[in-house]
Coordinates of C-alpha atoms in Angstrom, one line a residue:
Chain A
M28 CA -10.1 -1.4 -58.0
A29 CA -11.1 -5.0 -57.6
L30 CA -13.9 -6.9 -56.0
V31 CA -12.6 -9.3 -53.4
Y32 CA -14.7 -12.2 -52.3
V33 CA -15.0 -12.6 -48.5
G34 CA -17.8 -15.2 -48.2
K35 CA -21.5 -16.0 -48.5
Q36 CA -24.1 -13.9 -46.7
G37 CA -24.9 -16.9 -44.6
D38 CA -21.4 -16.9 -43.3
F39 CA -22.1 -13.8 -41.3
A40 CA -24.4 -13.8 -38.3
D41 CA -26.0 -10.5 -37.3
R42 CA -23.3 -8.6 -35.5
G43 CA -20.9 -11.2 -37.0
R44 CA -17.6 -10.4 -38.7
K45 CA -14.8 -11.7 -40.8
V46 CA -11.4 -10.1 -40.5
V47 CA -9.4 -10.9 -43.6
A48 CA -6.0 -10.0 -45.1
R49 CA -5.0 -9.1 -48.6
G50 CA -1.3 -8.9 -48.5
E51 CA -0.4 -6.4 -45.7
L52 CA -3.9 -4.9 -45.8
E53 CA -6.3 -6.2 -43.1
I54 CA -10.0 -5.5 -43.4
G55 CA -12.9 -6.3 -41.1
V56 CA -16.2 -7.0 -42.7
F57 CA -19.3 -6.8 -40.4
R58 CA -22.9 -7.6 -40.8
L59 CA -25.4 -5.5 -38.9
D60 CA -29.1 -5.2 -39.4
D61 CA -28.8 -7.0 -42.8
Q62 CA -26.2 -4.5 -44.1
F63 CA -22.5 -5.0 -44.5
Y64 CA -19.8 -2.6 -43.5
A65 CA -16.0 -2.9 -44.0
Y66 CA -13.1 -1.1 -42.3
E67 CA -9.4 -1.3 -42.3
N68 CA -8.2 -3.2 -39.2
R69 CA -6.2 -0.3 -38.0
C70 CA -7.3 2.1 -35.3
P71 CA -6.6 5.8 -36.0
H72 CA -5.2 6.1 -32.5
V73 CA -2.0 4.0 -32.7
R74 CA -2.8 1.3 -35.3
G75 CA -4.4 -1.2 -33.0
P76 CA -6.4 -4.1 -34.4
V77 CA -9.7 -2.4 -34.1
C78 CA -11.7 -4.9 -36.1
Q79 CA -10.7 -7.7 -33.8
G80 CA -12.3 -6.0 -30.8
R81 CA -15.6 -6.5 -29.0
I82 CA -18.9 -5.4 -30.5
L83 CA -21.2 -3.8 -28.0
A84 CA -24.1 -1.4 -28.0
R85 CA -23.3 2.2 -27.3
V86 CA -23.8 3.2 -23.7
E87 CA -26.3 6.0 -23.3
E88 CA -27.1 8.2 -20.3
V89 CA -30.8 8.9 -19.9
L90 CA -31.8 12.4 -18.7
N91 CA -35.2 13.3 -17.2
D92 CA -37.1 16.3 -18.5
D93 CA -35.6 18.4 -15.7
K94 CA -32.1 17.3 -16.9
T95 CA -31.4 15.1 -13.8
S96 CA -29.9 11.8 -14.7
R97 CA -31.9 8.6 -14.6
G98 CA -28.8 6.4 -15.2
Q99 CA -27.3 4.6 -18.1
K100 CA -28.6 2.0 -20.6
W101 CA -27.6 0.1 -23.8
S102 CA -28.5 1.9 -27.0
E103 CA -31.2 0.2 -29.1
C104 CA -29.9 1.7 -32.4
D105 CA -26.1 2.3 -32.1
T106 CA -23.6 -0.5 -32.1
H107 CA -19.9 0.0 -31.6
I108 CA -16.8 -1.9 -32.6
I109 CA -14.2 -1.3 -29.8
C110 CA -10.5 -1.4 -30.4
P111 CA -9.1 -4.1 -28.1
W112 CA -5.8 -2.2 -27.5
H113 CA -7.2 0.9 -25.8
G114 CA -10.9 0.9 -26.0
W115 CA -11.5 3.5 -28.6
E116 CA -15.1 3.0 -29.8
F117 CA -16.5 3.5 -33.3
N118 CA -20.0 3.3 -34.6
L119 CA -20.2 0.2 -36.7
K120 CA -22.4 1.9 -39.3
T121 CA -20.5 5.2 -39.7
G122 CA -17.0 4.2 -38.5
R123 CA -16.9 7.4 -36.4
H124 CA -15.9 7.8 -32.8
P125 CA -19.0 8.9 -30.7
G126 CA -17.4 12.0 -29.3
N127 CA -14.8 12.9 -31.9
P128 CA -16.1 12.6 -35.5
H129 CA -12.7 13.5 -36.9
M130 CA -11.5 10.1 -35.6
R131 CA -12.9 7.5 -38.0
L132 CA -12.1 4.2 -39.4
R133 CA -11.0 3.8 -43.1
A134 CA -14.1 2.4 -44.8
F135 CA -14.4 0.1 -47.8
D136 CA -17.4 -0.4 -49.9
V137 CA -19.2 -3.8 -49.7
T138 CA -21.2 -5.3 -52.5
V139 CA -23.5 -8.4 -52.3
K140 CA -24.0 -10.3 -55.6
D141 CA -25.9 -13.5 -55.7
D142 CA -25.6 -14.1 -52.0
E143 CA -21.8 -13.5 -52.2
V144 CA -20.2 -10.7 -50.2
Y145 CA -17.4 -8.7 -51.8
I146 CA -15.3 -5.8 -50.6
V147 CA -14.1 -3.1 -53.1
V148 CA -10.4 -2.7 -52.7
Chain B
M722 CA -14.7 -4.1 -61.8
N723 CA -12.8 -7.3 -61.8
I724 CA -13.4 -10.0 -59.3
E725 CA -10.1 -10.9 -57.8
A726 CA -9.2 -14.6 -58.4
Q727 CA -6.8 -14.9 -55.5
P728 CA -8.6 -16.1 -52.4
I729 CA -8.4 -13.8 -49.4
R730 CA -6.9 -15.0 -46.1
E731 CA -8.9 -15.0 -42.9
L732 CA -7.0 -14.0 -39.9
A733 CA -6.5 -16.8 -37.4
V734 CA -7.7 -14.5 -34.6
Q735 CA -11.1 -13.1 -35.5
E736 CA -11.8 -11.6 -32.1
I737 CA -9.2 -10.9 -29.4
T738 CA -10.2 -12.5 -26.1
T739 CA -8.5 -13.2 -22.7
K740 CA -7.3 -16.4 -24.3
T741 CA -5.5 -14.7 -27.2
D742 CA -1.7 -15.1 -27.3
T743 CA 0.2 -11.9 -26.4
R744 CA 2.0 -12.1 -29.7
D745 CA -1.3 -12.0 -31.6
I746 CA -2.6 -9.1 -29.6
L747 CA 0.5 -7.1 -30.3
A748 CA 1.0 -8.3 -33.9
H749 CA 0.5 -4.7 -35.2
A750 CA 3.2 -3.4 -32.9
T751 CA 5.5 -6.1 -34.0
K752 CA 4.9 -5.2 -37.6
S753 CA 5.5 -1.6 -36.9
I754 CA 8.9 -2.4 -35.3
R755 CA 9.7 -4.6 -38.3
D756 CA 8.7 -1.9 -40.9
K757 CA 10.8 0.7 -39.1
R758 CA 13.7 -1.7 -38.8
L759 CA 14.0 -0.7 -35.1
D760 CA 15.3 -4.2 -34.4
G761 CA 18.8 -2.7 -34.7
W762 CA 18.2 -0.1 -32.0
T763 CA 18.7 -0.6 -28.3
L764 CA 15.1 -0.7 -27.0
I765 CA 14.3 -0.7 -23.3
D766 CA 10.8 -0.7 -21.8
V767 CA 11.1 1.0 -18.4
D768 CA 7.6 0.1 -17.1
A769 CA 5.8 -3.1 -17.8
H770 CA 3.7 -5.2 -15.4
H771 CA 2.8 -8.7 -14.4
S772 CA -0.2 -9.8 -12.4
E773 CA 1.5 -10.9 -9.1
M774 CA -1.9 -11.7 -7.6
S775 CA -2.1 -14.8 -9.8
S776 CA 1.0 -16.0 -8.0
W777 CA 0.0 -14.7 -4.6
S778 CA -0.1 -18.1 -2.9
E779 CA 3.6 -18.6 -3.9
I780 CA 4.7 -15.1 -2.9
V781 CA 3.3 -15.2 0.6
E782 CA 5.3 -18.4 1.2
Y783 CA 8.4 -16.1 1.1
L784 CA 7.1 -14.2 4.2
D785 CA 9.6 -14.2 7.1
D786 CA 6.9 -13.6 9.8
P787 CA 5.4 -17.0 10.7
I788 CA 2.2 -15.5 12.0
M789 CA 1.6 -13.4 8.8
L790 CA 2.3 -16.6 6.8
H791 CA -0.3 -18.4 8.9
H792 CA -2.8 -15.7 8.2
A793 CA -2.0 -15.6 4.5
R794 CA -2.5 -19.4 4.2
E795 CA -5.7 -19.3 6.2
F796 CA -7.2 -16.7 3.9
R797 CA -7.1 -19.2 1.1
S798 CA -9.8 -21.2 2.8
R799 CA -12.2 -18.3 2.9
T800 CA -15.1 -18.0 0.4
G801 CA -13.6 -16.8 -2.9
G802 CA -10.0 -17.6 -1.8
A803 CA -9.2 -14.0 -0.8
P804 CA -5.6 -12.8 -1.4
G805 CA -4.6 -12.7 2.2
L806 CA -2.9 -9.6 3.6
S807 CA -3.3 -7.7 0.4
N808 CA -5.2 -4.4 0.6
H809 CA -6.3 -4.2 -3.1
M810 CA -10.0 -3.7 -3.8
P811 CA -11.0 -6.1 -6.5
G812 CA -14.6 -5.0 -6.6
I813 CA -13.9 -1.5 -8.0
R814 CA -11.2 -2.4 -10.5
Y815 CA -12.7 -1.0 -13.7
Q816 CA -9.4 -0.8 -15.7
D817 CA -10.6 -3.1 -18.5
V818 CA -13.6 -0.8 -19.3
G819 CA -16.2 -3.5 -18.7
G820 CA -14.3 -6.2 -20.6
R821 CA -13.6 -4.0 -23.6
I822 CA -9.8 -4.3 -23.2
R823 CA -9.2 -8.0 -22.8
H824 CA -5.4 -7.9 -22.1
Q825 CA -6.1 -5.8 -19.1
Q826 CA -8.8 -8.2 -17.9
K827 CA -6.7 -11.3 -17.9
L828 CA -3.8 -12.9 -19.9
D829 CA -5.2 -16.3 -19.9
E830 CA -3.4 -17.6 -23.0
P831 CA -2.0 -21.1 -23.2
V832 CA 1.6 -21.6 -22.0
D833 CA 3.2 -24.9 -22.6
D834 CA 6.7 -24.2 -21.3
Q835 CA 6.8 -25.7 -17.8
S836 CA 10.6 -25.0 -17.3
V837 CA 10.0 -21.5 -16.1
H838 CA 7.3 -19.6 -14.2
R839 CA 4.3 -18.7 -16.4
D840 CA 5.0 -15.0 -15.9
V841 CA 8.5 -15.4 -17.5
T842 CA 6.9 -16.8 -20.6
L843 CA 4.3 -14.0 -20.7
V844 CA 7.0 -11.3 -20.3
R845 CA 9.2 -12.9 -22.9
R846 CA 6.3 -12.8 -25.3
S847 CA 5.7 -9.1 -24.7
I848 CA 9.4 -8.3 -24.9
E849 CA 9.6 -10.0 -28.3
A850 CA 6.3 -8.7 -29.6
L851 CA 7.3 -5.1 -28.7
G852 CA 10.8 -5.6 -30.1
M853 CA 12.4 -4.8 -26.8
D854 CA 15.9 -5.8 -25.6
Y855 CA 15.0 -5.4 -21.9
Q856 CA 11.8 -4.8 -20.0
V857 CA 11.6 -3.4 -16.4
L858 CA 8.9 -5.3 -14.6
F859 CA 6.6 -4.1 -11.8
P860 CA 3.8 -5.6 -9.9
G861 CA 0.1 -4.6 -10.4
N862 CA -2.1 -4.6 -7.4
M863 CA 0.8 -4.1 -5.0
L864 CA 1.0 -0.5 -6.3
A865 CA -1.7 0.2 -3.7
L866 CA 0.2 -1.3 -0.8
G867 CA 1.5 2.0 0.4
T868 CA -2.0 2.7 1.8
H869 CA -2.1 -0.5 3.7
P870 CA -3.3 0.2 7.3
Q871 CA -0.6 -2.0 8.6
P872 CA 2.9 -0.7 7.7
R873 CA 4.4 -4.0 9.0
V874 CA 2.4 -6.0 6.5
E875 CA 3.5 -3.7 3.7
A876 CA 7.1 -4.2 4.7
Q877 CA 6.9 -8.0 5.0
L878 CA 5.0 -8.4 1.7
A879 CA 7.6 -6.2 0.0
V880 CA 10.5 -8.4 1.2
A881 CA 8.5 -11.6 0.2
Y882 CA 7.6 -10.2 -3.2
N883 CA 11.2 -9.0 -3.9
R884 CA 12.6 -12.4 -3.1
W885 CA 10.0 -14.2 -5.1
L886 CA 10.5 -11.9 -8.1
C887 CA 14.3 -12.4 -8.0
D888 CA 14.0 -16.2 -7.7
K889 CA 11.2 -17.0 -10.1
V890 CA 11.5 -14.3 -12.7
L891 CA 14.6 -12.1 -12.8
D892 CA 17.0 -15.1 -12.4
Q893 CA 15.3 -16.8 -15.4
D894 CA 16.0 -14.3 -18.2
D895 CA 18.6 -11.6 -18.6
R896 CA 16.2 -9.4 -20.5
I897 CA 13.8 -9.1 -17.5
K898 CA 14.8 -6.3 -15.0
S899 CA 13.1 -4.6 -12.1
L900 CA 13.3 -1.7 -9.7
L901 CA 12.4 -3.5 -6.5
Y902 CA 9.7 -2.5 -4.0
L903 CA 10.7 -0.2 -1.1
P904 CA 8.1 -0.2 1.7
L905 CA 8.5 3.4 2.8
G906 CA 6.2 2.7 5.7
E907 CA 9.2 1.0 7.4
P908 CA 12.4 2.9 6.6
D909 CA 14.6 0.3 8.4
T910 CA 13.2 -2.5 6.2
C911 CA 13.9 -0.3 3.1
L912 CA 17.6 -0.2 4.2
R913 CA 17.7 -3.9 4.7
I914 CA 16.1 -4.5 1.3
I915 CA 18.7 -2.3 -0.4
E916 CA 21.4 -4.2 1.4
E917 CA 20.0 -7.6 0.5
F918 CA 19.0 -7.0 -3.1
A919 CA 21.4 -4.4 -4.6
G920 CA 23.5 -6.3 -7.0
R921 CA 21.1 -9.2 -7.4
K922 CA 20.6 -10.3 -11.0
G923 CA 18.2 -8.0 -12.9
V924 CA 17.9 -5.4 -10.1
L925 CA 18.5 -2.0 -11.6
G926 CA 17.4 0.1 -8.6
F927 CA 14.4 0.5 -6.3
M928 CA 10.9 1.8 -6.5
V929 CA 8.5 3.6 -4.2
T930 CA 4.8 3.2 -4.9
S931 CA 3.6 6.8 -5.1
V932 CA 0.1 6.0 -3.7
R933 CA 0.8 6.7 -0.1
F934 CA 0.3 9.6 2.3
A935 CA 3.9 10.2 3.4
P936 CA 6.0 13.3 3.0
V937 CA 9.0 11.9 1.1
H938 CA 11.4 14.6 2.4
H939 CA 10.9 13.4 6.1
N940 CA 14.1 12.8 8.0
C941 CA 13.2 9.2 8.5
Y942 CA 13.7 8.5 4.7
I943 CA 17.0 10.4 4.3
P944 CA 19.2 7.3 5.1
I945 CA 17.3 5.5 2.2
Y946 CA 18.3 8.2 -0.3
R947 CA 21.9 8.2 1.0
A948 CA 22.1 4.4 0.6
L949 CA 20.9 4.6 -3.0
E950 CA 23.1 7.4 -3.9
E951 CA 26.2 5.6 -2.4
R952 CA 25.3 2.6 -4.6
E953 CA 24.6 4.8 -7.7
L954 CA 21.1 3.2 -7.9
P955 CA 18.1 5.2 -9.1
I956 CA 14.9 5.6 -7.2
A957 CA 11.6 5.4 -9.1
F958 CA 8.2 6.8 -7.9
H959 CA 5.6 4.7 -9.6
A960 CA 2.1 6.3 -9.7
G961 CA -1.1 4.4 -9.2
P962 CA -4.8 4.7 -8.6
H963 CA -6.4 5.7 -5.3
W964 CA -10.1 6.2 -5.0
A965 CA -10.4 6.8 -1.3
D966 CA -8.8 10.2 -0.6
E967 CA -11.0 13.2 -0.1
Y968 CA -10.5 14.5 -3.6
T969 CA -10.8 11.4 -5.6
K970 CA -13.9 10.3 -3.6
Q971 CA -15.7 13.0 -5.5
L972 CA -15.1 11.3 -8.8
D973 CA -17.5 8.5 -9.5
V974 CA -16.2 7.0 -12.7
F975 CA -12.9 5.3 -13.1
M976 CA -11.9 7.6 -16.0
S977 CA -12.1 10.7 -13.8
M978 CA -10.3 9.0 -10.9
H979 CA -7.5 7.7 -13.1
A980 CA -7.0 11.0 -14.8
I981 CA -6.4 12.8 -11.5
S982 CA -5.0 10.1 -9.2
F983 CA -2.2 8.9 -11.3
V984 CA -0.8 12.4 -11.5
L985 CA -1.7 13.9 -8.1
C986 CA 0.4 11.5 -6.1
N987 CA 3.6 12.3 -8.1
M988 CA 2.8 16.0 -8.1
V989 CA 2.8 15.9 -4.3
H990 CA 6.0 13.9 -4.0
I991 CA 8.0 15.8 -6.6
T992 CA 7.0 19.1 -4.8
N993 CA 8.3 17.8 -1.5
W994 CA 11.3 16.3 -3.2
I995 CA 12.3 19.7 -4.7
V996 CA 11.2 22.2 -2.2
H997 CA 13.0 20.4 0.6
G998 CA 16.2 20.2 -1.4
I999 CA 16.6 16.4 -1.8
P1000 CA 18.4 17.1 -5.2
E1001 CA 20.9 19.4 -3.4
R1002 CA 21.4 16.9 -0.6
F1003 CA 21.8 13.9 -2.9
P1004 CA 22.9 15.4 -6.3
K1005 CA 23.9 12.1 -7.7
L1006 CA 20.6 10.3 -6.8
K1007 CA 18.5 9.9 -9.9
P1008 CA 14.7 9.9 -9.5
I1009 CA 12.4 8.5 -12.1
W1010 CA 8.8 9.5 -12.2
I1011 CA 6.7 6.7 -13.7
E1012 CA 3.3 6.5 -15.2
S1013 CA 2.0 10.0 -14.7
G1014 CA 2.1 10.8 -18.4
L1015 CA 3.8 14.1 -19.5
A1016 CA 1.2 16.9 -19.4
W1017 CA 1.6 17.5 -15.7
I1018 CA 5.3 18.2 -15.9
P1019 CA 5.3 21.7 -17.6
F1020 CA 2.4 22.6 -15.3
M1021 CA 4.5 21.8 -12.2
M1022 CA 7.5 23.5 -13.6
Q1023 CA 5.7 26.8 -14.1
R1024 CA 3.7 26.5 -10.9
L1025 CA 6.7 25.8 -8.6
D1026 CA 8.9 28.3 -10.3
N1027 CA 6.3 31.0 -9.9
S1028 CA 5.8 30.2 -6.2
Y1029 CA 9.5 29.9 -5.4
M1030 CA 10.3 33.3 -6.9
M1031 CA 8.0 34.9 -4.4
R1032 CA 8.8 32.7 -1.4
P1033 CA 12.5 31.6 -1.5
S1034 CA 12.7 31.7 2.3
E1035 CA 10.5 28.6 2.4
A1036 CA 12.9 26.6 0.3
P1037 CA 16.4 27.7 1.5
L1038 CA 18.2 24.6 0.2
L1039 CA 17.4 25.5 -3.4
K1040 CA 20.2 27.0 -5.5
K1041 CA 18.3 27.2 -8.7
M1042 CA 14.7 27.2 -10.0
P1043 CA 12.5 24.2 -9.3
S1044 CA 12.2 23.6 -13.0
D1045 CA 16.0 23.4 -13.3
Y1046 CA 15.9 20.4 -10.9
M1047 CA 13.0 18.9 -12.7
R1048 CA 14.9 19.0 -16.0
E1049 CA 17.6 16.9 -14.4
M1050 CA 15.2 14.1 -13.4
F1051 CA 13.9 11.2 -15.5
Y1052 CA 10.4 10.5 -16.6
T1053 CA 8.4 7.8 -18.4
G1054 CA 5.9 9.4 -20.7
Q1055 CA 3.2 6.8 -20.5
P1056 CA 0.3 7.3 -20.9
M1057 CA 1.4 10.0 -23.3
E1058 CA -1.2 12.6 -23.9
T1059 CA -1.4 13.4 -27.7
S1060 CA -4.7 15.0 -28.4
N1061 CA -3.0 18.4 -28.8
M1062 CA 0.4 17.7 -30.4
A1063 CA 1.6 21.2 -29.9
L1064 CA 1.3 20.7 -26.1
T1065 CA 2.9 17.3 -26.4
E1066 CA 5.9 18.9 -28.1
A1067 CA 6.1 21.6 -25.5
A1068 CA 6.1 19.1 -22.7
L1069 CA 8.9 17.1 -24.3
K1070 CA 10.9 20.2 -24.9
A1071 CA 10.3 21.4 -21.3
I1072 CA 11.9 18.3 -19.8
N1073 CA 14.7 18.0 -22.3
A1074 CA 13.1 14.8 -23.5
D1075 CA 16.1 13.8 -25.7
T1076 CA 18.1 13.1 -22.5
Q1077 CA 15.4 12.7 -19.7
L1078 CA 12.5 10.8 -21.2
L1079 CA 12.3 7.0 -21.0
Y1080 CA 10.1 4.8 -23.1
A1081 CA 7.6 2.8 -21.1
S1082 CA 4.9 0.5 -22.5
D1083 CA 3.0 -0.2 -19.3
W1084 CA 2.0 -3.5 -21.0
P1085 CA -0.4 -5.2 -20.4
H1086 CA -2.4 -2.4 -18.9
W1087 CA -5.3 -0.7 -20.7
D1088 CA -3.5 2.5 -21.6
F1089 CA -0.2 1.0 -22.8
N1090 CA 2.0 2.8 -25.3
P1091 CA 3.5 0.8 -28.1
P1092 CA 7.0 2.0 -29.2
S1093 CA 5.6 3.6 -32.3
M1094 CA 4.1 6.4 -30.1
I1095 CA 7.6 7.7 -29.6
Y1096 CA 8.9 6.8 -33.0
D1097 CA 6.0 8.5 -34.8
L1098 CA 6.4 11.9 -33.0
P1099 CA 7.2 14.2 -35.9
F1100 CA 9.3 16.7 -34.0
L1101 CA 12.0 14.4 -32.6
T1102 CA 15.4 13.8 -34.2
E1103 CA 16.5 10.3 -34.9
Q1104 CA 19.0 10.5 -32.0
G1105 CA 16.2 11.8 -29.8
K1106 CA 14.1 8.8 -30.7
R1107 CA 17.0 6.4 -30.1
N1108 CA 17.6 8.0 -26.7
I1109 CA 14.0 7.9 -25.6
L1110 CA 13.4 4.3 -26.8
G1111 CA 16.4 2.9 -25.0
E1112 CA 19.7 4.6 -25.1
T1113 CA 19.0 7.0 -22.2
A1114 CA 17.7 4.1 -20.1
A1115 CA 20.9 2.1 -21.0
R1116 CA 23.1 4.9 -19.7
L1117 CA 20.9 5.4 -16.6
F1118 CA 21.0 1.7 -15.8
K1119 CA 24.5 1.0 -17.1
I1120 CA 23.3 -1.4 -19.8
P1121 CA 25.5 -1.8 -22.9
L1122 CA 24.2 -0.5 -26.1
K1123 CA 23.7 -2.7 -29.2
P1124 CA 25.8 -2.0 -32.3
R1125 CA 24.1 0.6 -34.4
T1126 CA 22.0 0.1 -37.5
A1127 CA 19.8 2.6 -39.3
A1128 CA 16.1 2.9 -39.2
V1129 CA 13.9 3.3 -42.4
G1130 CA 12.9 6.9 -43.0
A1131 CA 14.4 8.2 -39.8

């Protein structure tokens, strides 16, 4: 295993990303709530470039106490990375699909040393 | 743990947007084709699309009817520049899932080549990125034209579109093909279209948009089927969305409507086609059922067989089981349902996929299938994959095969 330098912490805005390549392996590195997450840029569906997709909050449906629906809203805690090929969504912190936890992104560890961000490959 | 000295490379495209080049969006598909060495196979995409609405002002100039042309031109002066005469409903087109799927939203990438129509360049890019030898091109919003309240307008727009497509697109590149629009609302015009366009460069056959409320076995359409059979040209039924019939009006999100609508229309038409004996009347006419996926086919086979056995008097032209006729038809599998691979395998087996299934990408639509979706199916033989990805289409459309080379790991 090796540490691969991907940039300074300051290079990443909150909800920002860097999608990098090491040989044939493409990895997306994301910053969210001052934590870093890294995933292979390969959707488990049909290998779409998932890390190059849009980042949006999860959509939630709000139910009243009597189980009637009040409508939808943006989640305040869950953020998704969305594969641009077919719209498969994955929680940016867990790498899992919201409705099918068996479908998940391949994760890599991220280490921050002296303000420098590394992925463990 | 060592710190790797070699600097890492940042991808040129960090986020795919509507401005991203088709070749960058599909880079992973291109890599997959290269890794599998499928570039030596004959690869034919039987269903891809362009956005004809972006060329609408050009297309309507091909209208024969001077009054319709006047209306179409005047529409451009209205607020928002409405696409005159078209019946598509832009306000409820949710295909791009709220901008999550950018290539469905808009292909707004730079195009420098001014020597051909912009759509030719976009199609060339998708052909090359998907590794195709040929791509069969269809319109987008015009798939709803079969529900236009004015059949005369459907017919006139069909002729105009077909002429525009031949002149501006099909004539420009041998790799771009089409099955041209037949406006079933006016059978006489369908016959004139077949007469005018059969034999035109790039025209492989003709297409009926399945979103329409017309019994396809009606006597008024029989001359169309005869004309196509005589010319040995296939007829395609291209499914589409429709949110305004009594069933789909109950579905209030696009996902639900799409799941039902794209299948329901072809379920109705294939039922009429078989029960009223069109395959017996025109045994050499080859129908292609496009963009309804695969899962509906074994359901229909079982359902129709079961009913027919109890009620043969209602389908007296049949000489074999409905499923036997269905196994002789052609299908595109997109969007291929794969969440239960055992069911997917059963569906392919039910239709004799090795000889009847045609690869279709549906690019650039939101539920497109890259060629790897066929190639990666674990239960197909190499010859089966070759057939589905292009050789069956080559035989159907009388396109020469490429010289053979092997694939890696096939």
